[in-house]
Amino acid sequence: MLDGQGRTIDYLRISLTDRCNLRCLYCIPGEAPCWLPQERLLTGGELLRIVKLLVQMGIRDIRLTGGEPLCREDIATLAGHITSLEGVRRVCLTTNGVLLAQKLPKLLEAGISGVNLSLNALERDCYREIAGRDLWEKAWEGFQAAVSCGDRLTVKVNVVPMRGRNEDQLIPLAGLAARRPVHVRFIEMMPVGRGAFVEGLREEEVMKKLTEAFGPMESCAGPKGSGPAIYRRPKGFCGSIGWISALSHKFCDRCSRIRLTADGWLKTCLQYEAGLNLAERIRRGDSDDQLKSAIAEAIRKKPACHAFESGQENNGWETRPMSGIGG
Ligand code: SAM
């Protein structure tokens, strides 16, 4: 499946729910989030129908995200159906890890092959201040459960470096990859939703801190399904350090992804609203062929690149929070 720029589109991120059990200050701060009403969410049947069509059209790698995907009760059943679709290469999960230890056995049975676990601090108070919940132990339990799966599961840790929030945690977090085969990735804060109001650290600044702590890093191959991340390895490390630097090292020319929101919007670029309301089309009775041709048209019009760096709001920019998009 090619878009209008000639890029191959073979990666789908599905937001299974906009709900989350954390209140991260850059994503869903505060105590009274405004969740999507239940009837707006795609049912399991609608979701699987869309995924099946997208796989027929060329999607190969799928990531289940949210909100917090493990808050969706039917996640293991959905994952099992998705992994068994002909043409699907890999199905992975992005999670905050809080419910992971208890749900992992069923997810492995369903055929999940990788987990990206978001962990912005190794120190409990710092974690609570960022995540809005005192759940560090649960997230850590999830991380340990994932690592204990060995070769059955690729484990990546997602860290968003924030000025004055977790700067002193970055070296210990990177150190998780020293003796474990995990990939710790530093994600530049993107001005999406509340992220626009929290200052992140750029790649160069984080790199400088890590190089001072661990010495120079060599480029290395990333784990399978590594997407836009660039990987490097300090000497003697078992795992690697990854960089997802959408602002300082834009990678739109390599973008292969589309997103499906929990309410059935096929989203073709993180920054823009551009895309297609598949839920509405399904509910009005469109046939598979009609859906496929609308999807192909939306993908043809996928924006060439983001313009986060312009800093100027523009018509057509996404207004949903990251939790509703599937970050
Ligand atoms: N609840 C899951 C989790 O915490 O991983 C999945 C959803 S969360 C939106 C996915 C990832 O997006 C997390 O690693 C989170 O830290 C990251 N994220 C959220 N808002 C962001 C922003 N504005 N810029 C960069 N990353 C962001």
Coordinates of C-alpha atoms and ligand atoms in Angstrom, one line a residue:
M1 CA 0.0 0.0 0.0
L2 CA 1.6 3.3 -1.1
D3 CA 0.7 6.8 -0.1
G4 CA 0.7 9.9 -2.3
Q5 CA 4.5 10.4 -1.5
G6 CA 5.4 6.8 -2.6
R7 CA 5.9 5.7 1.0
T8 CA 4.9 2.1 1.8
I9 CA 2.3 2.0 4.5
D10 CA 2.4 -1.3 6.4
Y11 CA 2.2 -0.3 10.0
L12 CA -1.0 0.2 12.0
R13 CA -1.3 1.5 15.5
I14 CA -4.7 0.8 17.1
S15 CA -6.0 2.8 20.1
L16 CA -8.1 0.2 21.8
T17 CA -9.5 2.7 24.3
D18 CA -9.0 6.3 25.2
R19 CA -9.2 5.4 28.9
C20 CA -6.2 5.1 31.1
N21 CA -5.3 4.2 34.7
L22 CA -2.6 6.9 34.9
R23 CA -2.9 10.6 34.7
C24 CA 0.5 11.6 33.2
L25 CA 1.0 15.3 33.3
Y26 CA 1.7 15.5 29.6
C27 CA -1.1 13.3 28.5
I28 CA -4.2 13.1 30.8
P29 CA -3.6 15.4 33.7
G30 CA -6.2 16.0 36.4
E31 CA -8.9 13.9 38.0
A32 CA -11.9 14.2 35.7
P33 CA -10.9 13.3 32.1
C34 CA -13.7 13.4 29.6
W35 CA -13.7 9.9 28.1
L36 CA -15.4 9.0 24.9
P37 CA -18.9 7.6 25.6
Q38 CA -19.1 3.8 25.3
E39 CA -21.3 3.8 22.3
R40 CA -18.8 5.8 20.3
L41 CA -16.1 3.1 20.8
L42 CA -15.6 0.5 18.1
T43 CA -17.0 -2.8 19.1
G44 CA -14.7 -5.8 18.9
G45 CA -16.5 -6.9 15.7
E46 CA -16.2 -3.5 14.0
L47 CA -12.5 -3.3 15.0
L48 CA -11.7 -6.7 13.6
R49 CA -13.5 -6.0 10.3
I50 CA -11.4 -2.8 9.8
V51 CA -8.2 -4.6 10.7
K52 CA -9.0 -7.4 8.4
L53 CA -9.5 -5.0 5.5
L54 CA -6.3 -3.1 6.3
V55 CA -4.3 -6.3 6.4
Q56 CA -5.7 -7.3 3.0
M57 CA -4.6 -3.9 1.8
G58 CA -1.0 -4.3 3.0
I59 CA -0.7 -3.7 6.8
R60 CA 1.8 -6.2 8.2
D61 CA 2.8 -4.9 11.7
I62 CA 0.2 -3.9 14.3
R63 CA 0.6 -2.2 17.6
L64 CA -2.1 -2.2 20.3
T65 CA -2.1 1.0 22.3
G66 CA -4.4 3.6 23.9
G67 CA -5.2 5.2 26.3
E68 CA -4.1 2.2 28.3
P69 CA -4.8 -0.9 26.1
L70 CA -4.8 -3.2 29.1
C71 CA -7.9 -1.4 30.5
R72 CA -9.8 -3.0 27.7
E73 CA -11.2 -6.3 29.0
D74 CA -11.3 -8.1 25.7
I75 CA -7.7 -7.3 24.7
A76 CA -6.4 -10.9 24.7
T77 CA -9.3 -12.1 22.6
L78 CA -8.8 -9.2 20.1
A79 CA -5.1 -9.8 20.0
G80 CA -5.6 -13.5 19.3
H81 CA -7.9 -12.7 16.4
I82 CA -5.5 -10.1 15.0
T83 CA -2.4 -12.3 15.3
S84 CA -4.1 -15.1 13.4
L85 CA -5.0 -13.0 10.4
E86 CA -3.2 -14.1 7.3
G87 CA -0.5 -11.5 6.3
V88 CA 0.1 -10.2 9.8
R89 CA 3.8 -10.3 10.7
R90 CA 3.9 -8.9 14.3
V91 CA 1.5 -7.7 16.9
C92 CA 2.9 -5.7 19.8
L93 CA 1.7 -3.7 22.7
T94 CA 2.4 -0.3 24.1
T95 CA 1.5 -0.1 27.8
N96 CA 2.2 1.6 31.0
G97 CA 2.8 -1.8 32.5
V98 CA 0.5 -1.4 35.6
L99 CA -1.7 -4.3 34.6
L100 CA 0.9 -6.2 32.6
A101 CA 2.1 -8.9 35.0
Q102 CA -1.4 -10.2 35.5
K103 CA -2.4 -10.1 31.8
L104 CA 0.9 -11.2 30.2
P105 CA 0.3 -15.0 30.1
K106 CA -2.9 -14.6 28.1
L107 CA -1.3 -12.0 25.8
L108 CA 1.6 -14.4 25.1
E109 CA -0.9 -17.2 24.3
A110 CA -2.6 -14.8 21.9
G111 CA 0.7 -14.3 20.0
I112 CA 1.9 -10.9 21.2
S113 CA 5.6 -10.7 20.3
G114 CA 6.7 -7.4 21.8
V115 CA 5.9 -4.9 24.6
N116 CA 6.9 -1.3 24.8
L117 CA 6.6 -0.2 28.4
S118 CA 6.4 3.4 29.3
L119 CA 8.5 4.2 32.4
N120 CA 9.5 7.8 33.0
A121 CA 11.2 7.2 36.4
L122 CA 12.8 4.6 38.5
E123 CA 12.3 6.5 41.7
R124 CA 8.8 6.1 43.1
D125 CA 8.1 9.8 44.1
C126 CA 9.2 11.1 40.8
Y127 CA 7.1 8.5 39.0
R128 CA 4.0 9.5 41.0
E129 CA 4.5 13.2 40.3
I130 CA 4.7 12.5 36.5
A131 CA 2.1 9.7 36.3
G132 CA -0.4 11.2 38.8
R133 CA -0.7 7.8 40.5
D134 CA 1.4 5.9 43.1
L135 CA 1.7 2.8 40.9
W136 CA 5.5 2.5 40.4
E137 CA 5.7 -0.9 42.0
K138 CA 3.0 -2.2 39.6
A139 CA 4.7 -0.8 36.6
W140 CA 8.0 -2.3 37.7
E141 CA 6.3 -5.7 38.3
G142 CA 5.1 -5.4 34.7
F143 CA 8.6 -4.7 33.4
Q144 CA 10.1 -7.6 35.3
A145 CA 7.4 -9.9 34.1
A146 CA 8.1 -8.8 30.5
V147 CA 11.9 -9.2 30.8
S148 CA 11.4 -12.7 32.4
C149 CA 9.9 -13.9 29.1
G150 CA 13.3 -13.9 27.5
D151 CA 13.4 -14.5 23.7
R152 CA 9.6 -14.8 23.5
L153 CA 9.1 -11.1 23.9
T154 CA 11.0 -8.0 22.6
V155 CA 11.0 -5.5 25.5
K156 CA 11.4 -1.8 24.9
V157 CA 11.1 0.9 27.5
N158 CA 9.7 4.3 26.5
V159 CA 11.0 7.4 28.3
V160 CA 9.9 11.0 27.7
P161 CA 12.6 13.3 29.1
M162 CA 11.2 16.4 30.7
R163 CA 12.9 19.5 31.9
G164 CA 12.9 19.7 35.7
R165 CA 10.8 16.5 36.0
N166 CA 12.9 13.4 35.3
E167 CA 16.3 14.7 34.2
D168 CA 18.0 12.8 37.1
Q169 CA 16.3 9.6 36.1
L170 CA 17.6 9.4 32.6
I171 CA 20.9 7.8 33.4
P172 CA 19.4 5.1 35.7
L173 CA 16.7 4.4 33.1
A174 CA 19.3 4.0 30.3
G175 CA 21.2 1.7 32.7
L176 CA 18.3 -0.8 32.5
A177 CA 19.8 -1.8 29.2
A178 CA 23.2 -2.4 30.6
R179 CA 22.7 -6.0 31.8
R180 CA 19.3 -6.8 30.3
P181 CA 18.5 -7.4 26.6
V182 CA 16.0 -4.4 26.6
H183 CA 15.9 -1.3 24.4
V184 CA 15.5 1.9 26.3
R185 CA 14.1 4.6 24.0
F186 CA 14.1 8.4 24.6
I187 CA 11.1 10.1 22.9
E188 CA 11.1 13.8 22.3
M189 CA 8.0 15.5 23.7
M190 CA 5.7 16.3 20.9
P191 CA 3.4 19.3 21.1
V192 CA 0.2 17.1 21.0
G193 CA -2.5 17.7 23.6
R194 CA -1.0 18.6 27.0
G195 CA 2.4 17.8 25.6
A196 CA 2.4 21.3 24.1
F197 CA 2.7 22.7 27.6
V198 CA 5.5 20.6 29.1
E199 CA 9.1 21.2 28.1
G200 CA 10.9 18.1 26.8
L201 CA 14.7 17.6 26.3
R202 CA 16.1 17.2 22.8
E203 CA 18.1 14.2 21.7
E204 CA 21.5 16.1 21.8
E205 CA 21.0 17.1 25.4
V206 CA 20.1 13.6 26.6
M207 CA 22.9 12.1 24.5
K208 CA 25.4 14.4 26.2
K209 CA 24.3 13.2 29.7
L210 CA 24.4 9.5 28.7
T211 CA 27.8 9.8 26.9
E212 CA 29.2 11.4 30.1
A213 CA 27.9 8.5 32.1
F214 CA 28.5 5.5 29.8
G215 CA 31.1 6.7 27.3
P216 CA 30.6 7.0 23.5
M217 CA 27.9 4.9 21.8
E218 CA 28.1 3.0 18.6
S219 CA 25.2 2.8 16.1
C220 CA 23.6 -0.6 16.2
A221 CA 20.7 -2.4 14.6
G222 CA 17.4 -2.0 16.4
P223 CA 15.1 -4.8 17.5
K224 CA 12.6 -6.1 14.9
G225 CA 9.7 -3.7 14.2
S226 CA 11.8 -0.8 15.4
G227 CA 9.9 1.9 13.4
P228 CA 11.5 5.3 13.3
A229 CA 13.9 4.8 16.3
I230 CA 17.6 5.0 15.7
Y231 CA 19.6 2.7 18.1
R232 CA 23.0 3.1 19.7
R233 CA 24.9 1.0 22.2
P234 CA 27.4 2.1 24.9
K235 CA 30.4 -0.3 25.3
G236 CA 29.5 -3.4 27.3
F237 CA 25.7 -2.9 27.1
C238 CA 23.6 -6.0 26.6
G239 CA 20.6 -4.0 25.3
S240 CA 20.6 -0.7 23.4
I241 CA 19.5 2.9 23.6
G242 CA 17.0 4.2 21.1
W243 CA 16.1 7.7 20.0
I244 CA 12.7 8.8 18.7
S245 CA 13.4 12.4 17.9
A246 CA 10.4 13.7 15.9
L247 CA 11.4 17.3 16.4
S248 CA 15.2 17.4 16.2
H249 CA 15.6 14.6 13.6
K250 CA 12.3 14.5 11.7
F251 CA 11.6 11.1 10.1
C252 CA 8.4 11.7 8.1
D253 CA 10.1 10.7 4.9
R254 CA 10.3 7.1 6.4
C255 CA 6.8 7.2 7.9
S256 CA 5.0 3.9 7.3
R257 CA 2.2 4.2 9.8
I258 CA -1.4 4.9 10.1
R259 CA -3.5 5.0 13.2
L260 CA -7.0 3.8 14.1
T261 CA -8.6 5.7 17.1
A262 CA -10.8 3.9 19.6
D263 CA -13.8 5.7 18.0
G264 CA -13.0 4.5 14.5
W265 CA -11.2 7.4 12.9
L266 CA -8.4 6.2 10.5
K267 CA -5.7 8.8 11.1
T268 CA -3.0 9.3 8.6
C269 CA -0.6 11.7 10.5
L270 CA -0.1 12.3 14.2
Q271 CA -0.2 16.0 13.8
Y272 CA -3.2 16.5 11.6
E273 CA -6.8 15.5 11.8
A274 CA -6.6 14.2 8.2
G275 CA -8.2 10.8 7.7
L276 CA -11.5 9.0 7.5
N277 CA -14.4 8.2 9.8
L278 CA -14.6 4.5 9.4
A279 CA -17.0 4.0 12.3
E280 CA -19.6 6.2 10.6
R281 CA -19.2 4.4 7.3
I282 CA -19.5 1.0 8.9
R283 CA -22.6 2.0 10.8
R284 CA -24.3 3.4 7.7
G285 CA -23.7 0.0 6.0
D286 CA -20.8 0.6 3.6
S287 CA -19.6 -2.6 1.9
D288 CA -16.0 -3.9 2.2
D289 CA -15.2 -2.6 -1.3
Q290 CA -16.6 0.8 -0.5
L291 CA -14.5 0.9 2.7
K292 CA -11.4 -0.2 0.9
S293 CA -11.6 2.4 -1.7
A294 CA -12.3 5.2 0.9
I295 CA -9.2 3.9 2.8
A296 CA -7.0 3.9 -0.3
E297 CA -8.1 7.5 -1.0
A298 CA -7.3 8.6 2.6
I299 CA -3.9 7.0 2.5
R300 CA -3.2 8.6 -0.9
K301 CA -3.8 12.0 0.8
K302 CA -1.6 11.2 3.9
P303 CA 0.3 14.5 4.8
A304 CA 3.9 14.6 3.6
C305 CA 5.2 15.6 7.0
H306 CA 4.4 17.2 10.3
A307 CA 5.1 20.9 11.0
F308 CA 5.4 20.7 14.8
E309 CA 8.5 22.9 14.6
S310 CA 6.6 25.8 13.0
G311 CA 4.9 26.4 16.4
Q312 CA 2.0 28.1 14.7
E313 CA -1.4 26.5 15.1
N314 CA -3.0 25.8 11.8
N315 CA -6.4 24.7 10.6
G316 CA -6.5 20.9 10.4
W317 CA -4.2 20.3 13.4
E318 CA -5.2 17.5 15.7
T319 CA -7.2 18.6 18.7
R320 CA -7.6 15.2 20.5
P321 CA -5.3 14.3 23.4
M322 CA -2.6 11.7 22.8
S323 CA -4.7 9.2 24.8
G324 CA -7.4 9.4 22.2
I325 CA -5.1 9.1 19.3
G326 CA -3.0 6.1 20.3
G327 CA 0.5 7.6 20.8
Ligands
SAM1 N1 -0.9 3.9 28.0 C1 0.2 3.4 27.2 C2 1.5 3.8 27.6 O1 1.6 4.6 28.6 O2 2.5 3.4 27.0 C3 -0.1 3.7 25.7 C4 -0.5 5.0 25.3 S1 0.7 6.3 25.5 C5 -0.2 7.7 24.8 C6 1.9 5.9 24.4 C7 3.3 6.6 24.5 O3 3.1 7.9 24.1 C8 3.8 6.6 25.9 O4 5.2 6.2 25.9 C9 3.8 8.1 26.3 O5 4.8 8.5 27.2 C10 3.9 8.7 24.9 N2 3.4 10.1 24.8 C11 2.2 10.6 25.3 N3 2.1 11.9 25.0 C12 3.3 12.3 24.3 C13 3.8 13.5 23.8 N4 3.1 14.6 23.8 N5 5.0 13.5 23.2 C14 5.7 12.3 23.2 N6 5.3 11.1 23.7 C15 4.1 11.1 24.3

